PDB file of C-alpha atoms in Angstrom:
ATOM      1  CA  MET A   1      34.122 163.043 152.723  1.00  0.00           C
ATOM      2  CA  THR A   2      32.330 160.470 154.870  1.00  0.00           C
ATOM      3  CA  ALA A   3      33.603 159.324 158.236  1.00  0.00           C
ATOM      4  CA  ASP A   4      34.396 155.899 156.804  1.00  0.00           C
ATOM      5  CA  GLN A   5      36.468 157.429 153.982  1.00  0.00           C
ATOM      6  CA  GLN A   6      38.322 159.623 156.468  1.00  0.00           C
ATOM      7  CA  ARG A   7      39.154 156.657 158.661  1.00  0.00           C
ATOM      8  CA  PHE A   8      40.394 154.718 155.571  1.00  0.00           C
ATOM      9  CA  ASP A   9      42.641 157.585 154.457  1.00  0.00           C
ATOM     10  CA  ASN A  10      44.120 157.814 157.922  1.00  0.00           C
ATOM     11  CA  LEU A  11      45.119 154.149 158.093  1.00  0.00           C
ATOM     12  CA  PRO A  12      48.907 153.934 158.608  1.00  0.00           C
ATOM     13  CA  HIS A  13      49.579 151.650 155.618  1.00  0.00           C
ATOM     14  CA  HIS A  14      47.555 153.662 153.118  1.00  0.00           C
ATOM     15  CA  GLY A  15      49.837 156.696 152.972  1.00  0.00           C
ATOM     16  CA  ARG A  16      52.920 154.534 152.590  1.00  0.00           C
ATOM     17  CA  LYS A  17      51.632 152.659 149.543  1.00  0.00           C
ATOM     18  CA  ARG A  18      50.928 155.611 147.303  1.00  0.00           C
ATOM     19  CA  PRO A  19      54.566 156.796 146.819  1.00  0.00           C
ATOM     20  CA  ARG A  20      55.641 153.212 146.199  1.00  0.00           C
ATOM     21  CA  LEU A  21      52.944 152.745 143.589  1.00  0.00           C
ATOM     22  CA  ARG A  22      54.004 155.972 141.917  1.00  0.00           C
ATOM     23  CA  ARG A  23      57.625 154.792 141.865  1.00  0.00           C
ATOM     24  CA  LEU A  24      56.618 151.441 140.409  1.00  0.00           C
ATOM     25  CA  SER A  25      54.479 153.139 137.771  1.00  0.00           C
ATOM     26  CA  ALA A  26      57.350 155.441 136.788  1.00  0.00           C
ATOM     27  CA  LEU A  27      59.741 152.480 136.576  1.00  0.00           C
ATOM     28  CA  TYR A  28      57.243 150.529 134.468  1.00  0.00           C
ATOM     29  CA  TRP A  29      56.855 153.503 132.144  1.00  0.00           C
ATOM     30  CA  LEU A  30      60.632 153.857 131.757  1.00  0.00           C
ATOM     31  CA  LEU A  31      60.927 150.156 130.971  1.00  0.00           C
ATOM     32  CA  LEU A  32      58.207 150.419 128.341  1.00  0.00           C
ATOM     33  CA  CYS A  33      59.957 153.416 126.766  1.00  0.00           C
ATOM     34  CA  ASP A  34      63.286 151.550 126.779  1.00  0.00           C
ATOM     35  CA  VAL A  35      61.735 148.492 125.123  1.00  0.00           C
ATOM     36  CA  ALA A  36      60.046 150.666 122.503  1.00  0.00           C
ATOM     37  CA  HIS A  37      63.302 152.534 121.828  1.00  0.00           C
ATOM     38  CA  SER A  38      65.231 149.265 121.482  1.00  0.00           C
ATOM     39  CA  ALA A  39      62.647 147.853 119.083  1.00  0.00           C
ATOM     40  CA  SER A  40      62.709 151.038 117.022  1.00  0.00           C
ATOM     41  CA  LEU A  41      66.527 150.972 116.938  1.00  0.00           C
ATOM     42  CA  LEU A  42      66.558 147.339 115.763  1.00  0.00           C
ATOM     43  CA  ASP A  43      63.917 148.046 113.111  1.00  0.00           C
ATOM     44  CA  ARG A  44      65.959 150.949 111.779  1.00  0.00           C
ATOM     45  CA  GLY A  45      69.129 148.858 111.836  1.00  0.00           C
ATOM     46  CA  GLN A  46      67.423 146.068 109.934  1.00  0.00           C
ATOM     47  CA  TYR A  47      66.204 148.496 107.282  1.00  0.00           C
ATOM     48  CA  LEU A  48      69.642 150.033 106.819  1.00  0.00           C
ATOM     49  CA  VAL A  49      71.432 146.680 106.662  1.00  0.00           C
ATOM     50  CA  GLU A  50      68.922 144.957 104.402  1.00  0.00           C
ATOM     51  CA  ALA A  51      67.450 147.636 102.146  1.00  0.00           C
ATOM     52  CA  LEU A  52      70.327 150.090 101.682  1.00  0.00           C
ATOM     53  CA  MET A  53      73.725 148.798 102.769  1.00  0.00           C
ATOM     54  CA  ALA A  54      73.142 145.229 101.509  1.00  0.00           C
ATOM     55  CA  CYS A  55      75.570 143.717 104.040  1.00  0.00           C
ATOM     56  CA  ASP A  56      74.428 140.180 103.205  1.00  0.00           C
ATOM     57  CA  ASN A  57      75.836 140.594  99.702  1.00  0.00           C
ATOM     58  CA  CYS A  58      79.383 140.178 101.026  1.00  0.00           C
ATOM     59  CA  HIS A  59      78.968 138.720 104.510  1.00  0.00           C
ATOM     60  CA  THR A  60      76.379 135.923 104.114  1.00  0.00           C
ATOM     61  CA  PRO A  61      77.166 132.645 102.299  1.00  0.00           C
ATOM     62  CA  ARG A  62      75.033 131.705  99.317  1.00  0.00           C
ATOM     63  CA  SER A  63      73.368 128.603  98.007  1.00  0.00           C
ATOM     64  CA  THR A  64      71.913 128.030  94.544  1.00  0.00           C
ATOM     65  CA  GLU A  65      68.682 129.587  95.860  1.00  0.00           C
ATOM     66  CA  GLY A  66      70.253 132.760  97.224  1.00  0.00           C
ATOM     67  CA  TYR A  67      71.495 133.743 100.662  1.00  0.00           C
ATOM     68  CA  ASP A  68      71.873 130.961 103.218  1.00  0.00           C
ATOM     69  CA  TYR A  69      70.184 132.698 106.134  1.00  0.00           C
ATOM     70  CA  SER A  70      70.856 129.722 108.414  1.00  0.00           C
ATOM     71  CA  ARG A  71      74.480 130.968 108.445  1.00  0.00           C
ATOM     72  CA  ARG A  72      73.717 134.659 108.155  1.00  0.00           C
ATOM     73  CA  PHE A  73      76.670 137.049 108.512  1.00  0.00           C
ATOM     74  CA  SER A  74      79.116 134.174 109.076  1.00  0.00           C
ATOM     75  CA  GLY A  75      81.182 135.202 106.053  1.00  0.00           C
ATOM     76  CA  GLY A  76      80.616 135.446 102.326  1.00  0.00           C
ATOM     77  CA  SER A  77      81.357 133.030  99.514  1.00  0.00           C
ATOM     78  CA  GLN A  78      82.816 135.441  96.991  1.00  0.00           C
ATOM     79  CA  VAL A  79      86.570 136.080  96.884  1.00  0.00           C
ATOM     80  CA  PHE A  80      87.749 139.623  96.143  1.00  0.00           C
ATOM     81  CA  THR A  81      91.264 139.874  94.790  1.00  0.00           C
ATOM     82  CA  ASP A  82      93.618 142.693  93.908  1.00  0.00           C
ATOM     83  CA  LYS A  83      97.367 143.136  93.872  1.00  0.00           C
ATOM     84  CA  ASP A  84      97.251 144.027  97.577  1.00  0.00           C
ATOM     85  CA  TYR A  85      94.651 141.602  98.901  1.00  0.00           C
ATOM     86  CA  SER A  86      92.659 138.400  98.532  1.00  0.00           C
ATOM     87  CA  VAL A  87      89.704 138.437 100.916  1.00  0.00           C
ATOM     88  CA  ARG A  88      86.188 137.248 101.546  1.00  0.00           C
ATOM     89  CA  GLY A  89      83.469 139.062 103.417  1.00  0.00           C
ATOM     90  CA  SER A  90      84.335 138.336 107.045  1.00  0.00           C
ATOM     91  CA  ASN A  91      82.209 136.880 109.827  1.00  0.00           C
ATOM     92  CA  ILE A  92      80.263 139.818 111.288  1.00  0.00           C
ATOM     93  CA  SER A  93      77.999 137.728 113.496  1.00  0.00           C
ATOM     94  CA  PRO A  94      78.515 138.203 117.266  1.00  0.00           C
ATOM     95  CA  ASP A  95      80.423 134.904 117.554  1.00  0.00           C
ATOM     96  CA  LEU A  96      83.130 135.226 120.203  1.00  0.00           C
ATOM     97  CA  GLU A  97      85.771 133.201 118.359  1.00  0.00           C
ATOM     98  CA  SER A  98      85.383 133.851 114.641  1.00  0.00           C
ATOM     99  CA  GLY A  99      83.072 136.877 114.553  1.00  0.00           C
ATOM    100  CA  VAL A 100      82.902 140.366 115.995  1.00  0.00           C
ATOM    101  CA  GLY A 101      81.563 139.300 119.403  1.00  0.00           C
ATOM    102  CA  PRO A 102      84.692 140.419 121.300  1.00  0.00           C
ATOM    103  CA  TRP A 103      84.820 143.783 119.547  1.00  0.00           C
ATOM    104  CA  SER A 104      83.667 146.892 121.368  1.00  0.00           C
ATOM    105  CA  ASP A 105      80.985 149.057 119.796  1.00  0.00           C
ATOM    106  CA  ALA A 106      83.684 151.635 119.007  1.00  0.00           C
ATOM    107  CA  GLU A 107      85.772 149.016 117.180  1.00  0.00           C
ATOM    108  CA  LEU A 108      82.789 147.809 115.176  1.00  0.00           C
ATOM    109  CA  LYS A 109      81.879 151.372 114.235  1.00  0.00           C
ATOM    110  CA  ALA A 110      85.481 152.052 113.153  1.00  0.00           C
ATOM    111  CA  ALA A 111      85.366 149.042 110.848  1.00  0.00           C
ATOM    112  CA  ILE A 112      82.082 150.195 109.317  1.00  0.00           C
ATOM    113  CA  VAL A 113      82.866 153.868 108.698  1.00  0.00           C
ATOM    114  CA  SER A 114      86.682 153.963 108.675  1.00  0.00           C
ATOM    115  CA  GLY A 115      87.649 150.547 107.330  1.00  0.00           C
ATOM    116  CA  VAL A 116      89.875 149.783 110.312  1.00  0.00           C
ATOM    117  CA  SER A 117      89.507 146.634 112.440  1.00  0.00           C
ATOM    118  CA  PRO A 118      91.320 145.743 115.683  1.00  0.00           C
ATOM    119  CA  LYS A 119      93.798 143.870 113.458  1.00  0.00           C
ATOM    120  CA  GLY A 120      94.478 146.761 111.093  1.00  0.00           C
ATOM    121  CA  ARG A 121      93.138 148.356 107.936  1.00  0.00           C
ATOM    122  CA  LEU A 122      90.559 146.376 105.977  1.00  0.00           C
ATOM    123  CA  ALA A 123      90.857 145.794 102.257  1.00  0.00           C
ATOM    124  CA  PRO A 124      89.200 148.656 100.342  1.00  0.00           C
ATOM    125  CA  VAL A 125      86.587 146.266  98.992  1.00  0.00           C
ATOM    126  CA  MET A 126      84.916 146.996 102.337  1.00  0.00           C
ATOM    127  CA  PRO A 127      82.991 150.119 101.260  1.00  0.00           C
ATOM    128  CA  SER A 128      83.555 152.147 104.411  1.00  0.00           C
ATOM    129  CA  GLU A 129      83.837 155.305 102.317  1.00  0.00           C
ATOM    130  CA  SER A 130      80.162 154.862 101.459  1.00  0.00           C
ATOM    131  CA  TYR A 131      79.228 154.469 105.116  1.00  0.00           C
ATOM    132  CA  ARG A 132      81.032 157.554 106.428  1.00  0.00           C
ATOM    133  CA  ALA A 133      77.818 159.484 105.879  1.00  0.00           C
ATOM    134  CA  LEU A 134      75.891 157.412 108.445  1.00  0.00           C
ATOM    135  CA  THR A 135      74.229 159.626 111.016  1.00  0.00           C
ATOM    136  CA  PRO A 136      75.257 158.814 114.618  1.00  0.00           C
ATOM    137  CA  ASN A 137      71.787 157.425 115.309  1.00  0.00           C
ATOM    138  CA  ASP A 138      71.851 155.218 112.223  1.00  0.00           C
ATOM    139  CA  LEU A 139      75.336 153.940 113.007  1.00  0.00           C
ATOM    140  CA  ASN A 140      74.088 152.979 116.465  1.00  0.00           C
ATOM    141  CA  ALA A 141      71.139 151.204 114.854  1.00  0.00           C
ATOM    142  CA  VAL A 142      73.366 149.175 112.513  1.00  0.00           C
ATOM    143  CA  VAL A 143      75.587 148.060 115.410  1.00  0.00           C
ATOM    144  CA  ALA A 144      72.548 147.167 117.546  1.00  0.00           C
ATOM    145  CA  PHE A 145      71.062 145.072 114.736  1.00  0.00           C
ATOM    146  CA  LEU A 146      74.312 143.161 114.141  1.00  0.00           C
ATOM    147  CA  ARG A 147      74.719 142.571 117.883  1.00  0.00           C
ATOM    148  CA  ALA A 148      71.211 141.078 118.050  1.00  0.00           C
ATOM    149  CA  LYS A 149      71.858 138.394 115.426  1.00  0.00           C
ATOM    150  CA  ARG A 150      72.694 134.779 116.211  1.00  0.00           C
ATOM    151  CA  PRO A 151      76.422 134.094 116.706  1.00  0.00           C
ATOM    152  CA  ILE A 152      77.726 131.625 114.129  1.00  0.00           C
ATOM    153  CA  LYS A 153      81.162 130.042 114.207  1.00  0.00           C
ATOM    154  CA  SER A 154      82.931 129.819 110.860  1.00  0.00           C
ATOM    155  CA  ASP A 155      86.198 128.448 109.540  1.00  0.00           C
ATOM    156  CA  ALA A 156      86.855 131.004 106.836  1.00  0.00           C
ATOM    157  CA  PRO A 157      90.357 131.005 105.345  1.00  0.00           C
ATOM    158  CA  PRO A 158      92.673 133.767 106.578  1.00  0.00           C
ATOM    159  CA  GLN A 159      92.491 137.118 104.830  1.00  0.00           C
ATOM    160  CA  GLU A 160      95.510 138.136 102.776  1.00  0.00           C
ATOM    161  CA  ARG A 161      96.276 141.848 102.978  1.00  0.00           C
ATOM    162  CA  HIS A 162      99.460 143.745 102.277  1.00  0.00           C
ATOM    163  CA  GLY A 163     100.520 147.056 100.801  1.00  0.00           C
ATOM    164  CA  ALA A 164      99.128 150.478 101.637  1.00  0.00           C
ATOM    165  CA  LEU A 165      95.415 149.544 101.332  1.00  0.00           C
ATOM    166  CA  GLU A 166      94.493 153.184 100.876  1.00  0.00           C
ATOM    167  CA  PRO A 167      90.832 153.991 101.622  1.00  0.00           C
ATOM    168  CA  ARG A 168      88.689 155.017  98.683  1.00  0.00           C
ATOM    169  CA  ARG A 169      87.100 158.415  98.204  1.00  0.00           C
ATOM    170  CA  ALA A 170      83.545 159.143  99.264  1.00  0.00           C
ATOM    171  CA  ILE A 171      80.880 160.887  97.212  1.00  0.00           C
ATOM    172  CA  PRO A 172      81.350 164.670  97.464  1.00  0.00           C
ATOM    173  CA  GLY A 173      79.119 165.875 100.274  1.00  0.00           C
ATOM    174  CA  ALA A 174      79.070 162.480 102.029  1.00  0.00           C
ATOM    175  CA  GLU A 175      82.619 162.433 103.415  1.00  0.00           C
ATOM    176  CA  THR A 176      81.471 162.897 107.030  1.00  0.00           C
ATOM    177  CA  PRO A 177      78.382 161.918 109.048  1.00  0.00           C
ATOM    178  CA  LEU A 178      75.209 163.671 107.945  1.00  0.00           C
ATOM    179  CA  SER A 179      72.688 164.882 110.498  1.00  0.00           C
ATOM    180  CA  ASP A 180      69.124 163.775 111.092  1.00  0.00           C
ATOM    181  CA  ALA A 181      68.004 167.382 110.664  1.00  0.00           C
ATOM    182  CA  GLY A 182      69.833 167.668 107.342  1.00  0.00           C
ATOM    183  CA  LEU A 183      68.024 164.618 105.973  1.00  0.00           C
ATOM    184  CA  ALA A 184      64.779 166.597 106.010  1.00  0.00           C
ATOM    185  CA  ASP A 185      66.047 168.063 102.720  1.00  0.00           C
ATOM    186  CA  PRO A 186      65.047 165.570  99.953  1.00  0.00           C
ATOM    187  CA  LEU A 187      68.285 166.105  98.022  1.00  0.00           C
ATOM    188  CA  GLN A 188      70.373 165.477 101.147  1.00  0.00           C
ATOM    189  CA  GLN A 189      68.271 162.385 101.736  1.00  0.00           C
ATOM    190  CA  GLY A 190      68.918 161.278  98.158  1.00  0.00           C
ATOM    191  CA  LEU A 191      72.659 161.785  98.582  1.00  0.00           C
ATOM    192  CA  TYR A 192      72.475 159.766 101.810  1.00  0.00           C
ATOM    193  CA  VAL A 193      70.680 156.870 100.121  1.00  0.00           C
ATOM    194  CA  ALA A 194      73.059 156.938  97.139  1.00  0.00           C
ATOM    195  CA  SER A 195      76.030 156.784  99.489  1.00  0.00           C
ATOM    196  CA  LEU A 196      74.752 153.977 101.732  1.00  0.00           C
ATOM    197  CA  ALA A 197      73.552 151.944  98.738  1.00  0.00           C
ATOM    198  CA  ARG A 198      77.003 152.438  97.126  1.00  0.00           C
ATOM    199  CA  CYS A 199      75.500 153.593  93.824  1.00  0.00           C
ATOM    200  CA  MET A 200      78.569 155.590  92.861  1.00  0.00           C
ATOM    201  CA  SER A 201      81.034 152.969  94.082  1.00  0.00           C
ATOM    202  CA  CYS A 202      79.832 150.821  91.205  1.00  0.00           C
ATOM    203  CA  HIS A 203      78.794 153.433  88.660  1.00  0.00           C
ATOM    204  CA  SER A 204      81.638 155.966  88.865  1.00  0.00           C
ATOM    205  CA  GLY A 205      84.472 155.689  86.375  1.00  0.00           C
ATOM    206  CA  GLU A 206      87.863 154.573  87.642  1.00  0.00           C
ATOM    207  CA  THR A 207      91.150 156.398  87.993  1.00  0.00           C
ATOM    208  CA  ASP A 208      94.244 154.335  88.794  1.00  0.00           C
ATOM    209  CA  GLY A 209      92.078 151.279  89.374  1.00  0.00           C
ATOM    210  CA  ALA A 210      89.734 152.831  91.935  1.00  0.00           C
ATOM    211  CA  PRO A 211      86.316 154.518  91.568  1.00  0.00           C
ATOM    212  CA  ASP A 212      86.719 158.275  91.120  1.00  0.00           C
ATOM    213  CA  PRO A 213      83.544 159.933  92.494  1.00  0.00           C
ATOM    214  CA  GLU A 214      85.036 163.415  92.170  1.00  0.00           C
ATOM    215  CA  ARG A 215      85.978 163.613  88.498  1.00  0.00           C
ATOM    216  CA  ARG A 216      84.009 160.668  87.083  1.00  0.00           C
ATOM    217  CA  LEU A 217      80.925 160.579  89.302  1.00  0.00           C
ATOM    218  CA  GLY A 218      78.296 158.251  87.815  1.00  0.00           C
ATOM    219  CA  GLN A 219      80.113 157.969  84.496  1.00  0.00           C
ATOM    220  CA  GLY A 220      80.079 154.169  84.503  1.00  0.00           C
ATOM    221  CA  GLY A 221      82.554 151.928  82.751  1.00  0.00           C
ATOM    222  CA  ARG A 222      83.698 149.843  85.693  1.00  0.00           C
ATOM    223  CA  ILE A 223      83.969 146.137  84.778  1.00  0.00           C
ATOM    224  CA  PHE A 224      82.493 143.455  87.033  1.00  0.00           C
ATOM    225  CA  ARG A 225      83.292 139.790  86.513  1.00  0.00           C
ATOM    226  CA  THR A 226      80.618 137.417  87.768  1.00  0.00           C
ATOM    227  CA  PRO A 227      79.864 133.711  87.217  1.00  0.00           C
ATOM    228  CA  ALA A 228      77.465 134.875  84.510  1.00  0.00           C
ATOM    229  CA  GLY A 229      80.240 136.775  82.702  1.00  0.00           C
ATOM    230  CA  ALA A 230      81.705 140.266  82.602  1.00  0.00           C
ATOM    231  CA  THR A 231      79.414 143.286  82.835  1.00  0.00           C
ATOM    232  CA  VAL A 232      80.080 147.019  82.578  1.00  0.00           C
ATOM    233  CA  ALA A 233      78.510 149.500  84.991  1.00  0.00           C
ATOM    234  CA  SER A 234      76.178 151.905  83.225  1.00  0.00           C
ATOM    235  CA  ASN A 235      76.393 155.673  83.052  1.00  0.00           C
ATOM    236  CA  ILE A 236      73.784 156.971  85.523  1.00  0.00           C
ATOM    237  CA  THR A 237      74.512 160.686  85.216  1.00  0.00           C
ATOM    238  CA  SER A 238      71.874 163.096  83.928  1.00  0.00           C
ATOM    239  CA  HIS A 239      73.310 162.961  80.395  1.00  0.00           C
ATOM    240  CA  PRO A 240      70.308 162.724  78.021  1.00  0.00           C
ATOM    241  CA  THR A 241      71.741 159.984  75.778  1.00  0.00           C
ATOM    242  CA  LYS A 242      74.791 158.465  77.464  1.00  0.00           C
ATOM    243  CA  GLY A 243      73.199 158.500  80.909  1.00  0.00           C
ATOM    244  CA  VAL A 244      69.690 158.317  82.354  1.00  0.00           C
ATOM    245  CA  GLY A 245      68.669 161.937  81.746  1.00  0.00           C
ATOM    246  CA  ALA A 246      65.890 160.882  79.356  1.00  0.00           C
ATOM    247  CA  TRP A 247      64.540 158.162  81.617  1.00  0.00           C
ATOM    248  CA  THR A 248      61.260 158.767  83.409  1.00  0.00           C
ATOM    249  CA  ASP A 249      61.067 158.553  87.179  1.00  0.00           C
ATOM    250  CA  GLN A 250      59.072 155.342  86.831  1.00  0.00           C
ATOM    251  CA  GLU A 251      61.740 153.795  84.595  1.00  0.00           C
ATOM    252  CA  LEU A 252      64.453 154.701  87.071  1.00  0.00           C
ATOM    253  CA  LYS A 253      62.404 153.339  89.950  1.00  0.00           C
ATOM    254  CA  ARG A 254      61.871 150.063  88.103  1.00  0.00           C
ATOM    255  CA  ALA A 255      65.609 149.749  87.448  1.00  0.00           C
ATOM    256  CA  ILE A 256      66.422 150.365  91.113  1.00  0.00           C
ATOM    257  CA  ILE A 257      63.893 148.114  92.829  1.00  0.00           C
ATOM    258  CA  GLU A 258      63.127 145.537  90.117  1.00  0.00           C
ATOM    259  CA  GLY A 259      66.425 145.310  88.261  1.00  0.00           C
ATOM    260  CA  THR A 260      64.909 145.868  84.807  1.00  0.00           C
ATOM    261  CA  GLY A 261      65.918 148.317  82.088  1.00  0.00           C
ATOM    262  CA  ARG A 262      63.824 150.688  79.987  1.00  0.00           C
ATOM    263  CA  ASP A 263      63.092 147.849  77.582  1.00  0.00           C
ATOM    264  CA  GLY A 264      61.776 145.658  80.373  1.00  0.00           C
ATOM    265  CA  LYS A 265      64.675 143.229  80.150  1.00  0.00           C
ATOM    266  CA  PRO A 266      66.614 142.222  83.282  1.00  0.00           C
ATOM    267  CA  LEU A 267      69.704 144.241  84.058  1.00  0.00           C
ATOM    268  CA  ALA A 268      73.091 142.547  84.476  1.00  0.00           C
ATOM    269  CA  PRO A 269      73.351 140.104  87.417  1.00  0.00           C
ATOM    270  CA  THR A 270      75.105 142.362  89.906  1.00  0.00           C
ATOM    271  CA  MET A 271      72.463 145.092  89.749  1.00  0.00           C
ATOM    272  CA  ALA A 272      69.595 142.676  89.244  1.00  0.00           C
ATOM    273  CA  ASN A 273      70.601 140.672  92.321  1.00  0.00           C
ATOM    274  CA  LEU A 274      70.968 143.743  94.520  1.00  0.00           C
ATOM    275  CA  SER A 275      67.639 145.112  93.311  1.00  0.00           C
ATOM    276  CA  LYS A 276      65.664 141.987  94.099  1.00  0.00           C
ATOM    277  CA  ALA A 277      67.362 141.047  97.363  1.00  0.00           C
ATOM    278  CA  HIS A 278      67.822 144.530  98.829  1.00  0.00           C
ATOM    279  CA  PHE A 279      66.725 147.664  96.977  1.00  0.00           C
ATOM    280  CA  SER A 280      63.204 146.290  96.503  1.00  0.00           C
ATOM    281  CA  LYS A 281      62.818 146.866 100.270  1.00  0.00           C
ATOM    282  CA  MET A 282      63.522 150.599 100.015  1.00  0.00           C
ATOM    283  CA  ALA A 283      60.956 152.952 101.470  1.00  0.00           C
ATOM    284  CA  GLU A 284      59.088 155.049  98.925  1.00  0.00           C
ATOM    285  CA  ARG A 285      60.501 158.266 100.401  1.00  0.00           C
ATOM    286  CA  ASP A 286      64.055 157.004  99.925  1.00  0.00           C
ATOM    287  CA  ILE A 287      63.434 155.936  96.330  1.00  0.00           C
ATOM    288  CA  GLU A 288      61.955 159.303  95.435  1.00  0.00           C
ATOM    289  CA  ALA A 289      64.824 161.157  97.106  1.00  0.00           C
ATOM    290  CA  LEU A 290      67.422 159.002  95.353  1.00  0.00           C
ATOM    291  CA  ILE A 291      65.881 159.630  91.941  1.00  0.00           C
ATOM    292  CA  ALA A 292      65.675 163.378  92.620  1.00  0.00           C
ATOM    293  CA  TRP A 293      69.370 163.408  93.596  1.00  0.00           C
ATOM    294  CA  LEU A 294      70.398 161.406  90.510  1.00  0.00           C
ATOM    295  CA  ARG A 295      68.762 164.105  88.394  1.00  0.00           C
ATOM    296  CA  THR A 296      71.273 166.598  89.822  1.00  0.00           C
ATOM    297  CA  THR A 297      74.411 164.668  88.844  1.00  0.00           C
ATOM    298  CA  PRO A 298      76.407 166.556  86.166  1.00  0.00           C
ATOM    299  CA  PRO A 299      76.068 164.898  82.741  1.00  0.00           C
ATOM    300  CA  LYS A 300      79.148 162.947  81.634  1.00  0.00           C
ATOM    301  CA  GLU A 301      79.832 160.951  78.512  1.00  0.00           C
TER     302      GLU A 301
END
């Protein structure tokens, strides 16, 4: 070390700056990590909401050209009616008056996975039974994504709910939160995707007016009434003739993400709409896992 360097190192201010610089560098690094984590959380939440859970389908108003994203999550257009309720998809934007802005994260999570809002049990058309499988990290991501959207005030008519409003049954194996480690198994991943995408909510046969994923898993037969007319959910079990057991993986993939059948013709509007607007955004890994899991469903006629 030269004499000049030694004199510089011994200056009173020089020794004091180094610890401060180290502290600033550490703080900067923590901030960068926090920003990266937040971005990753929002990206994951967006994927779950848009590609799998299809929240817009019930909670975003529509125009003749599809979803009206200028009023995203301010409440849906479709009315769901039953003997115990007449409801629309509610405002799930962070608006403080008409949305979920005043709700705590715990209250929002309870609505998503348990079907219970601060005002009481939600109508069972809210598919919370399908969302019970959400991993803790994914549930956090969904809440973070919804919180980050623009608050939109809406004047939706009041919901009409009465009676027991019993929650529906989940797919066997998806009744409680799955773990990130468990999703390394492709079949567990396929079950997870099937649950979040509500495949069996639509395609299971009904018992006493509600989907029965235990005894009639994937059997089909549920009737959907749309502006285009009534349609019947298909059998998607592994049955070789009544179900999709004879379909190739490519044919199943095309049905899921393009909304077309084996003959190349469009599927009924409900499935076709979901395919184009949502399931077409599925990651390849999720599609493959879903198809592999569908192959394991017991054949039913």
